[in-house]
PDB file of C-alpha atoms in Angstrom:
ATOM      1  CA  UNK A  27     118.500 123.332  87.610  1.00 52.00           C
ATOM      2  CA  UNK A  28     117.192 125.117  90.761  1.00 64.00           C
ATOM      3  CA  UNK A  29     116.445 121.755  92.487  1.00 91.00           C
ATOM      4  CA  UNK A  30     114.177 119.760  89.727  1.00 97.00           C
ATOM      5  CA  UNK A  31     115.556 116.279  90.319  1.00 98.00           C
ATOM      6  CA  UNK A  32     115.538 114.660  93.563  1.00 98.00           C
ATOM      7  CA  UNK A  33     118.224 111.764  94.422  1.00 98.00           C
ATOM      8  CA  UNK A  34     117.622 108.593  95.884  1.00 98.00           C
ATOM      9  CA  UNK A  35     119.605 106.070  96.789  1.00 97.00           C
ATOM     10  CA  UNK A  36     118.565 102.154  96.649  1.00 97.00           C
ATOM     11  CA  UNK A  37     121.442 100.566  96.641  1.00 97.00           C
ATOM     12  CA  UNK A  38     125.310 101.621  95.651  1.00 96.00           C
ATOM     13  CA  UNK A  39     124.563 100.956  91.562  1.00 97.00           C
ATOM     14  CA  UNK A  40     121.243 102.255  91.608  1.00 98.00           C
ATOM     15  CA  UNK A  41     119.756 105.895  92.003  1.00 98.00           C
ATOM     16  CA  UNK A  42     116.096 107.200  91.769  1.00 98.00           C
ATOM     17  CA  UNK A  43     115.807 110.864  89.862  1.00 98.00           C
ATOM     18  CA  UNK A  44     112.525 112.420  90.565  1.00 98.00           C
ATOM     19  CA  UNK A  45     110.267 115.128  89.406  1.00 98.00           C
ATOM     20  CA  UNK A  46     108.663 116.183  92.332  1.00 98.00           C
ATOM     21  CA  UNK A  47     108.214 119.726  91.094  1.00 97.00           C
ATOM     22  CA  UNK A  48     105.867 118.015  88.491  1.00 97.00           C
ATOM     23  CA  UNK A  49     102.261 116.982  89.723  1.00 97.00           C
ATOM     24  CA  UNK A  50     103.213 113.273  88.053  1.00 96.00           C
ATOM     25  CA  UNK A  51     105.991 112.835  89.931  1.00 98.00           C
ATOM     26  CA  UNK A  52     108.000 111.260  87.588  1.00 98.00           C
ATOM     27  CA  UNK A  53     110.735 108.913  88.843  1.00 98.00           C
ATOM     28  CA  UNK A  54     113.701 107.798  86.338  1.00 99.00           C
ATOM     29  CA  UNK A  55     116.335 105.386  87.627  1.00 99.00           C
ATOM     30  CA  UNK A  56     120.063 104.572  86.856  1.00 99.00           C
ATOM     31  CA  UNK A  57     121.457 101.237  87.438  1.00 99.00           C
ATOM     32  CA  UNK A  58     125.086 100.871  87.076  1.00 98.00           C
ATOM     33  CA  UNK A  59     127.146  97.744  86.101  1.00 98.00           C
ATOM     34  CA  UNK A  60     130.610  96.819  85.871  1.00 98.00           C
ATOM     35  CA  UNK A  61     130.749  98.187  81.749  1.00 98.00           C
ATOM     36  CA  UNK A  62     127.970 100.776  81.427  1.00 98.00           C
ATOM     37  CA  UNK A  63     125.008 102.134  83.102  1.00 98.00           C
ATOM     38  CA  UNK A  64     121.767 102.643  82.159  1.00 99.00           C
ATOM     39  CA  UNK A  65     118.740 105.102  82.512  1.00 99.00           C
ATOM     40  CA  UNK A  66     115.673 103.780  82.874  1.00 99.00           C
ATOM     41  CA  UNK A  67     113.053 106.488  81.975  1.00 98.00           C
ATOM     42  CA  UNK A  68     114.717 110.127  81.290  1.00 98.00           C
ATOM     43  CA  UNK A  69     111.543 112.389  82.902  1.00 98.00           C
ATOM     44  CA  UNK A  70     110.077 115.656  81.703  1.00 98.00           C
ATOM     45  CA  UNK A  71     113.207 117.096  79.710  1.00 97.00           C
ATOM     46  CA  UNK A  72     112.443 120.093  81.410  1.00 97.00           C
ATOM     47  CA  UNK A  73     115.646 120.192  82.989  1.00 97.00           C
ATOM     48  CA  UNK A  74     118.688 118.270  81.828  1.00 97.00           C
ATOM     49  CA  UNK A  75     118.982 114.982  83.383  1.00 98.00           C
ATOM     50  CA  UNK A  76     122.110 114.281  82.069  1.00 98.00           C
ATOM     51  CA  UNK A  77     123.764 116.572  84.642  1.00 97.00           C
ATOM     52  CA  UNK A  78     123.006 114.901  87.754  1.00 98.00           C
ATOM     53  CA  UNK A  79     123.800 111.699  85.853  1.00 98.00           C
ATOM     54  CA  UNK A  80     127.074 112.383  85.222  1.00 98.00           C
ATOM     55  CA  UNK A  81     127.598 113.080  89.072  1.00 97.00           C
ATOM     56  CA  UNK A  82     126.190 109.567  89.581  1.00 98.00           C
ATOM     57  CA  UNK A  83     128.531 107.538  86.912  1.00 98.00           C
ATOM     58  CA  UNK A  84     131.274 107.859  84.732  1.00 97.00           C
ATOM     59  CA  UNK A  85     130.550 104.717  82.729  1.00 98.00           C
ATOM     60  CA  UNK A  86     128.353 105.515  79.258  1.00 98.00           C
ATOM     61  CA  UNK A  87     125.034 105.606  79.599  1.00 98.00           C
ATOM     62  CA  UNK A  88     121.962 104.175  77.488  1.00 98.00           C
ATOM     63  CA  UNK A  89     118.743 105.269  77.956  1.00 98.00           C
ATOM     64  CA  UNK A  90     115.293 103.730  77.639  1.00 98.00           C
ATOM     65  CA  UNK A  91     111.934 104.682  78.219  1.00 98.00           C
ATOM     66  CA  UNK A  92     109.050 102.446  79.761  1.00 98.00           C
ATOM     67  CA  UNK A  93     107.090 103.741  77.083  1.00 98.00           C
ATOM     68  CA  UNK A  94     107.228 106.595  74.791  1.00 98.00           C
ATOM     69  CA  UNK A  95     105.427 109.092  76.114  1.00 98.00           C
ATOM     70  CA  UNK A  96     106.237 113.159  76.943  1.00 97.00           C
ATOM     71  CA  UNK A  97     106.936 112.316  80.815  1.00 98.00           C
ATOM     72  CA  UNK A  98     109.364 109.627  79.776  1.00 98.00           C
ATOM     73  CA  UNK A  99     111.188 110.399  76.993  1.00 98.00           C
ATOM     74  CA  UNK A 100     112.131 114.361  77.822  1.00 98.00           C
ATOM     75  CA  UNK A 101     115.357 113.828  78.747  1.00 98.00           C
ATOM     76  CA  UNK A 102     116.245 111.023  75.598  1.00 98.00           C
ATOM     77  CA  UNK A 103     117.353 114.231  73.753  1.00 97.00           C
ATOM     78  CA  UNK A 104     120.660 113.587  75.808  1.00 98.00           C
ATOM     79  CA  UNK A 105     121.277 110.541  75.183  1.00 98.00           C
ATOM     80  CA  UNK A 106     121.565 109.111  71.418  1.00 96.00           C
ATOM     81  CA  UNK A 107     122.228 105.878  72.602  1.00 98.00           C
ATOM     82  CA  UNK A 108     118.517 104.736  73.534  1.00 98.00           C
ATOM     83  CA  UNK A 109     116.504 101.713  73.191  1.00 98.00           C
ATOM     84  CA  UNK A 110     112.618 101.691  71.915  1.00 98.00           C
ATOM     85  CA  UNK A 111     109.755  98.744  71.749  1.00 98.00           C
ATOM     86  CA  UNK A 112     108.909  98.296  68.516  1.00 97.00           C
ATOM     87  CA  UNK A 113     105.815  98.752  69.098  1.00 98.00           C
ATOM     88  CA  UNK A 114     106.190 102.358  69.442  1.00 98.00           C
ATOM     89  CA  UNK A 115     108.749 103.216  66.839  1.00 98.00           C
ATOM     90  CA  UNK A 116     106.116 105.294  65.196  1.00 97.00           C
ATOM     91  CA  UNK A 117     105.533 107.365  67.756  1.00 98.00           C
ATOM     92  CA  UNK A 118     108.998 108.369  67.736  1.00 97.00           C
ATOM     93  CA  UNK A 119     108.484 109.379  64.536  1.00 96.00           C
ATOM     94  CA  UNK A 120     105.862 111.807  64.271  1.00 93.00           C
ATOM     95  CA  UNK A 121     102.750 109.823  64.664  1.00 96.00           C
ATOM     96  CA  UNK A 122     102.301 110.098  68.505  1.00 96.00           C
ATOM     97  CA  UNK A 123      98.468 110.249  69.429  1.00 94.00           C
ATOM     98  CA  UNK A 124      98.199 113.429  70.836  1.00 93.00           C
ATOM     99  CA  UNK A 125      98.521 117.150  69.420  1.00 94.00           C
ATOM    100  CA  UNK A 126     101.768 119.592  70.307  1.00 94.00           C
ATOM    101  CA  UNK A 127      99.480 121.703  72.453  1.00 96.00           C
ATOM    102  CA  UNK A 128      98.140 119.465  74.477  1.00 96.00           C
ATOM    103  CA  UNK A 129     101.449 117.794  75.684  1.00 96.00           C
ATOM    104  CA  UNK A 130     102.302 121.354  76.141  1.00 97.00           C
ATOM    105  CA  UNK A 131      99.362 122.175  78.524  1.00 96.00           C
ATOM    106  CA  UNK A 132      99.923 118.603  80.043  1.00 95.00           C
ATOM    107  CA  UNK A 133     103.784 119.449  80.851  1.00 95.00           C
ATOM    108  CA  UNK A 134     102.636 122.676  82.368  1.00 95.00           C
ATOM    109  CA  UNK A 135      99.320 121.281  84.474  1.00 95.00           C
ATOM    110  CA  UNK A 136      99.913 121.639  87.861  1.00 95.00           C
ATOM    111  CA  UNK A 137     103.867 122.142  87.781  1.00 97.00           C
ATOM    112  CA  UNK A 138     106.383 124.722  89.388  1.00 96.00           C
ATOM    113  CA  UNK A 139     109.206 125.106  86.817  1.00 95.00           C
ATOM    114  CA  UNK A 140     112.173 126.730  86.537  1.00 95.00           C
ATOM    115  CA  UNK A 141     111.972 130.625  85.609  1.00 92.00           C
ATOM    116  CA  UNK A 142     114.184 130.133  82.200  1.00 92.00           C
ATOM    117  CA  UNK A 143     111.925 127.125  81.010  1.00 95.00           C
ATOM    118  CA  UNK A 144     109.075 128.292  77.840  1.00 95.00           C
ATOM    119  CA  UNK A 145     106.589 125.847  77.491  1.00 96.00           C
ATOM    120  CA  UNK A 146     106.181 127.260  73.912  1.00 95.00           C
ATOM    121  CA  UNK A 147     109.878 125.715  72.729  1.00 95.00           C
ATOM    122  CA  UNK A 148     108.768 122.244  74.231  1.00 96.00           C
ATOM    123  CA  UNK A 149     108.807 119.375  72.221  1.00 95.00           C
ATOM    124  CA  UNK A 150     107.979 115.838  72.444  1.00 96.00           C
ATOM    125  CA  UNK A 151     111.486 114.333  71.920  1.00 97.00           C
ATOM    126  CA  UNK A 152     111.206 112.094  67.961  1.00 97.00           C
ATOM    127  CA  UNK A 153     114.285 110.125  67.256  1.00 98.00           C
ATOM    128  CA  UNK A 154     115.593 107.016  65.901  1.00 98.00           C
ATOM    129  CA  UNK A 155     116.803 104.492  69.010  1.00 98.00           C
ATOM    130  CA  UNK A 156     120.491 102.280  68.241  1.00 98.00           C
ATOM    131  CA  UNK A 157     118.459  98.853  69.936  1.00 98.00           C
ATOM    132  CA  UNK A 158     114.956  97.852  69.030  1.00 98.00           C
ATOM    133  CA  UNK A 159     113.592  95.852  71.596  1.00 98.00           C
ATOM    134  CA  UNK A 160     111.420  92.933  72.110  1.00 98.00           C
ATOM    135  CA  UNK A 161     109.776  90.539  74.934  1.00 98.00           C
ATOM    136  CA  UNK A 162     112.729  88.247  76.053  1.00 98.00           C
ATOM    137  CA  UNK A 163     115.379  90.665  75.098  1.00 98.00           C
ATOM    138  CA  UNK A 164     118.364  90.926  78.077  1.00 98.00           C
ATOM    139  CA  UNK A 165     119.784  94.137  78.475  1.00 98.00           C
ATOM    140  CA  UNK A 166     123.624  93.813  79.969  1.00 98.00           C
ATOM    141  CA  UNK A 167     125.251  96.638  82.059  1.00 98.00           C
ATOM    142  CA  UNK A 168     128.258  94.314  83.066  1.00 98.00           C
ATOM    143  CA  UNK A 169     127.271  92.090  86.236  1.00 97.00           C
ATOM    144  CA  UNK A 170     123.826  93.060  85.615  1.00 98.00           C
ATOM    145  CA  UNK A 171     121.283  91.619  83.784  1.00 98.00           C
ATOM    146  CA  UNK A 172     117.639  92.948  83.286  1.00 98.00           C
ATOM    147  CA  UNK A 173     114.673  91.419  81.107  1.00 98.00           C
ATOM    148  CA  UNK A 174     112.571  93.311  78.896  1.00 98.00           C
ATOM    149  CA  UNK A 175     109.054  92.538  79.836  1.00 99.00           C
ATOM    150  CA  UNK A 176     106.540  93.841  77.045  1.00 98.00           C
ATOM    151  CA  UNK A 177     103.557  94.727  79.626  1.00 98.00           C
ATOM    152  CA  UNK A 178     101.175  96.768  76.856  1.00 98.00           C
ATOM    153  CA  UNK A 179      98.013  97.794  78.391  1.00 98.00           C
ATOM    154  CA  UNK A 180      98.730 101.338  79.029  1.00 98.00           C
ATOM    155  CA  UNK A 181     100.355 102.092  75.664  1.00 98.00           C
ATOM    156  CA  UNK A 182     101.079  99.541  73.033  1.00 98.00           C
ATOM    157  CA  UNK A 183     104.500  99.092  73.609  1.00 98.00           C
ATOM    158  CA  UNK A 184     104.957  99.649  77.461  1.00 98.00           C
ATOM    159  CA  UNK A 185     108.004  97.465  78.938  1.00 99.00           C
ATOM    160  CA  UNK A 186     108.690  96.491  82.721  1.00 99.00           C
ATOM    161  CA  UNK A 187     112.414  95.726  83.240  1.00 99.00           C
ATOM    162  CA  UNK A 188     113.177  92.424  85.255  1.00 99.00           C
ATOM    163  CA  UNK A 189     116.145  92.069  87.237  1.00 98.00           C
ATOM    164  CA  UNK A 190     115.728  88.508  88.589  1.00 98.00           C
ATOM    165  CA  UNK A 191     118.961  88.403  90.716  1.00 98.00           C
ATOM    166  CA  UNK A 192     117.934  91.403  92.988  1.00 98.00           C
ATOM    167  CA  UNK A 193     114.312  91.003  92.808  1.00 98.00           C
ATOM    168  CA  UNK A 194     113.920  94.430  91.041  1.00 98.00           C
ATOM    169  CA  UNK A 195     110.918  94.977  89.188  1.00 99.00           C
ATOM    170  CA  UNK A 196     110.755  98.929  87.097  1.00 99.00           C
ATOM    171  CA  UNK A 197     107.283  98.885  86.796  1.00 98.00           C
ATOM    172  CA  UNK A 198     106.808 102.090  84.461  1.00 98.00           C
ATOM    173  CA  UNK A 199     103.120 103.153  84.373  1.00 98.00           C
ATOM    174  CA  UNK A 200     101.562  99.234  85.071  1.00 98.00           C
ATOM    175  CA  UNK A 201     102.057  99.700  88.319  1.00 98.00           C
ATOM    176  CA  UNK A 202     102.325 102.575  90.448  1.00 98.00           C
ATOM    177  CA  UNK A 203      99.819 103.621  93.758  1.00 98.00           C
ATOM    178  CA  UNK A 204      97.029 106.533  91.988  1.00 97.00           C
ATOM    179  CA  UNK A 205      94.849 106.370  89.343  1.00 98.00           C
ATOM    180  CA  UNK A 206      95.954 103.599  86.846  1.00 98.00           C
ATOM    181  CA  UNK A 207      94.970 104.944  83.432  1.00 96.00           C
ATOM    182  CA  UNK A 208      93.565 102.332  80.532  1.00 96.00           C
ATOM    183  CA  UNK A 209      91.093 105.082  78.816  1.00 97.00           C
ATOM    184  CA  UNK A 210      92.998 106.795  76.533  1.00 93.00           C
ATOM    185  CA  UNK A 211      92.666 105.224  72.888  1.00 95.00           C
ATOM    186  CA  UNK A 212      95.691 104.063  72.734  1.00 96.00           C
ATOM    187  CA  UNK A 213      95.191 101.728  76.147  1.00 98.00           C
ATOM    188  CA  UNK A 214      93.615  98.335  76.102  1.00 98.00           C
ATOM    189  CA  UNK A 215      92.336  96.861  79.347  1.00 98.00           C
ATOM    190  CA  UNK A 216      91.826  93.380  78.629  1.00 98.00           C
ATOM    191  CA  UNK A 217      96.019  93.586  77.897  1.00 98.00           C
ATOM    192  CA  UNK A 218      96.722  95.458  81.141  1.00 98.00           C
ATOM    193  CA  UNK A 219      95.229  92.379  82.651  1.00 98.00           C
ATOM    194  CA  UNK A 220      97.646  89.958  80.958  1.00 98.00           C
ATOM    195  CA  UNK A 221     100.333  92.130  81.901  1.00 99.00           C
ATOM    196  CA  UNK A 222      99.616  92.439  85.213  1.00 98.00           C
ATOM    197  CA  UNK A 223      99.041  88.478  85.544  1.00 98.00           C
ATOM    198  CA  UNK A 224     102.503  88.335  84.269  1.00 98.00           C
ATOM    199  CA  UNK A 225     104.275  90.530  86.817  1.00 98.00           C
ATOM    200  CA  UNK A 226     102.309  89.047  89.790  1.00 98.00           C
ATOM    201  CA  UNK A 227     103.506  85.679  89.146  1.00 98.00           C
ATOM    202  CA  UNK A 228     107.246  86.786  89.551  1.00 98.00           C
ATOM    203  CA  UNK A 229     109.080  87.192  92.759  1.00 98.00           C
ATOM    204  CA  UNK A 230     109.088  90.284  93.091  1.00 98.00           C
ATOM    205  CA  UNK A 231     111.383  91.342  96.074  1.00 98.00           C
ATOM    206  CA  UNK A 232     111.053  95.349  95.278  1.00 98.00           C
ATOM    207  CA  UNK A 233     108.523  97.218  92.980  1.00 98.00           C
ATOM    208  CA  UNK A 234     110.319 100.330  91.588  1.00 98.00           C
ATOM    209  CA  UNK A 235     107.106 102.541  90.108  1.00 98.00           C
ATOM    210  CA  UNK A 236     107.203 105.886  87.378  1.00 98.00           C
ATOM    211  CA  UNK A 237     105.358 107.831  89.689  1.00 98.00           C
ATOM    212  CA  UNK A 238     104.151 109.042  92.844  1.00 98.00           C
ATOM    213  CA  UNK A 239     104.499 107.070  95.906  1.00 98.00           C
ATOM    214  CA  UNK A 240     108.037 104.915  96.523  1.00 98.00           C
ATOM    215  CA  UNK A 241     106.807 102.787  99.498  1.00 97.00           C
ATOM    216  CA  UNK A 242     105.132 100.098  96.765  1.00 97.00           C
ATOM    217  CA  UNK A 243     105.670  96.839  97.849  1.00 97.00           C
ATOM    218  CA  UNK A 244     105.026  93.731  96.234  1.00 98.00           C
ATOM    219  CA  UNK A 245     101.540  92.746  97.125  1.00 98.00           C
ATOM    220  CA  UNK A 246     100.023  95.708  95.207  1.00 98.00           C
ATOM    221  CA  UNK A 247     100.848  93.338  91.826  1.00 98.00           C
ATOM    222  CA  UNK A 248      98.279  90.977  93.580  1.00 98.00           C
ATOM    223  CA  UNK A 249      95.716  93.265  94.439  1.00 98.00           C
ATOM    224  CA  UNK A 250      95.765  95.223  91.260  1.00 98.00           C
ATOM    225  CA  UNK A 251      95.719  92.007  89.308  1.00 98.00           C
ATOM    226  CA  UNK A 252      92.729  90.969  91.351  1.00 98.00           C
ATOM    227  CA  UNK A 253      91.056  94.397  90.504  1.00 98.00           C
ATOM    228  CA  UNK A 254      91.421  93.793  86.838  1.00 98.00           C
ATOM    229  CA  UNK A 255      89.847  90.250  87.104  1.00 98.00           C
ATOM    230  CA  UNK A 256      86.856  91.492  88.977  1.00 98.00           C
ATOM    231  CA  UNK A 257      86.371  94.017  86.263  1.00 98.00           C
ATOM    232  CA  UNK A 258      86.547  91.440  83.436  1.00 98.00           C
ATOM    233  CA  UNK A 259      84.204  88.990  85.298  1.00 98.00           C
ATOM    234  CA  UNK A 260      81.866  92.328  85.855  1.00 98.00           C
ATOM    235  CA  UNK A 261      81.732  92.687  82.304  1.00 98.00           C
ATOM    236  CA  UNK A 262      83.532  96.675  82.802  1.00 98.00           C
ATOM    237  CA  UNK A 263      87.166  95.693  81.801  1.00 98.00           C
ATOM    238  CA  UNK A 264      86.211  98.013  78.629  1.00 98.00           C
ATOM    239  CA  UNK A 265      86.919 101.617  77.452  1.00 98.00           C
ATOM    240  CA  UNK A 266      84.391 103.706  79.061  1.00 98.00           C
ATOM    241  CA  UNK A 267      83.688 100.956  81.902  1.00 98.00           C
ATOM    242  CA  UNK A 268      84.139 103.471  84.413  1.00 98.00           C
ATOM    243  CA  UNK A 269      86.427 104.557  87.571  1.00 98.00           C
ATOM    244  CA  UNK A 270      87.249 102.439  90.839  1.00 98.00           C
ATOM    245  CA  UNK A 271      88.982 103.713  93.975  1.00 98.00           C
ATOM    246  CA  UNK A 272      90.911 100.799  95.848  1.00 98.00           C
ATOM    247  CA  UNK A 273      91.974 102.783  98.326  1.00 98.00           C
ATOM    248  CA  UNK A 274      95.608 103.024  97.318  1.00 97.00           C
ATOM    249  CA  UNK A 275      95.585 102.901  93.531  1.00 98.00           C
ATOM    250  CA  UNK A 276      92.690 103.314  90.997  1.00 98.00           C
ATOM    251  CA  UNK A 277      91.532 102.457  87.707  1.00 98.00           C
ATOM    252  CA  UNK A 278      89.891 104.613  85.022  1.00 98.00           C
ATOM    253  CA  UNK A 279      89.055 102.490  82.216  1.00 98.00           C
TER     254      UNK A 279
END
């Protein structure tokens, strides 16, 4: 796999897997329990994740993806025992927003692959998950317990897993420090505010983002909450309301 995934420890039952070859950067995360384990996020697909996994656990794994787009769903074709929002069962299905070629050129933008990997065989992984999800829902790996959070704002049926006994928050794409996207049709601003006041009222010991930068901490759920309600009070917290640079994260709305 000539390097792709980077590994990360947190603690002794949970790993980071990143894409730093990738200009998203795209970080997928196993957290093991006492019965199974399970990936949160499975990257790219450009390289196959479930290699490295298996050097990380021997206990079965379940996938799920934040949301269901290209950069988090690559690696699902591994794993037949996944988990969707239902929200987004459609896009699994064929009906995803965007055109073959253009999650082709957006896979290759500004990425160093392997020499063996053709862009032109990519494909955005469809499939039917074995768990439909919703708000509320409690995923259990065995001694650990994590709440699906529907957070939609960035795509319909975005989730943020809660793991209230450790304080772990998997953010997905709500939170992460760059350019917060809320543009694309498929976004809605005024929701990525409710989502975000959600998250920011929980206590939040460790912020675990889908890209870029690992040393997030806590506060930036404040701050980029904060940002949101400026916007809405400014009358901008629309489609086509415009960019803002916070210094450490953005938002292109």
């Amino acid at each position: 796999m000539e390097n792709w995934f980077t590994i990360d420890t947190i603690d002794p039952d949970t790993a980071i897997l990143s894409e730093y070859r990738h200009w998203e950067e795209t970080h997928c995360y196993l957290l093991t329990g006492t019965e199974r384990a399970l990936l949160i996020d499975t990257g790219l697909g450009i390289c196959d994740i479930s290699q490295p996994v298996r050097a990380l656990t021997d206990k079965p794994v379940t996938a799920v993806a934040t949301h269901i787009h290209w950069d988090h769903v690559g690696g699902h074709k591994y794993y037949p025992d996944f988990c969707a929002h239902e929200a987004e069962l459609d896009w699994l299905d064929g009906a995803f927003p965007l055109s073959r070629e253009t999650i082709r050129e957006m896979v290759l933008d500004r990425c160093d692959p392997p020499e063996d990997f053709r862009v032109e065989d990519y494909e955005m992984f469809q499939g039917v998950p074995t768990r439909v999800l919703r708000d509320g829902d409690i995923l259990d790996l065995g001694g650990r317990r994590l709440e699906v959070l529907h957070t939609p704002g960035h795509s319909p049926g975005h989730m943020c897993f809660w793991e209230a006994e450790r304080g772990y928050l998997f953010t997905g794409d709500l939170v992460y420090k760059d350019v917060l996207f809320a543009y694309y049709p498929s976004t809605d601003p005024e929701a990525y505010l409710q989502s975000l006041e959600r998250v920011a009222s929980l206590p939040v010991r460790r912020v675990f983002p889908a890209h870029h930068d690992l040393e997030i901490h806590p506060e930036i759920l404040i701050r980029m909450r904060d940002a949101f309600r400026s916007l809405k009070a400014q009358g901008l917290l629309h489609h086509g309301g415009g960019q803002f640079d916070y210094g450490d994260f953005g938002i292109w709305i």
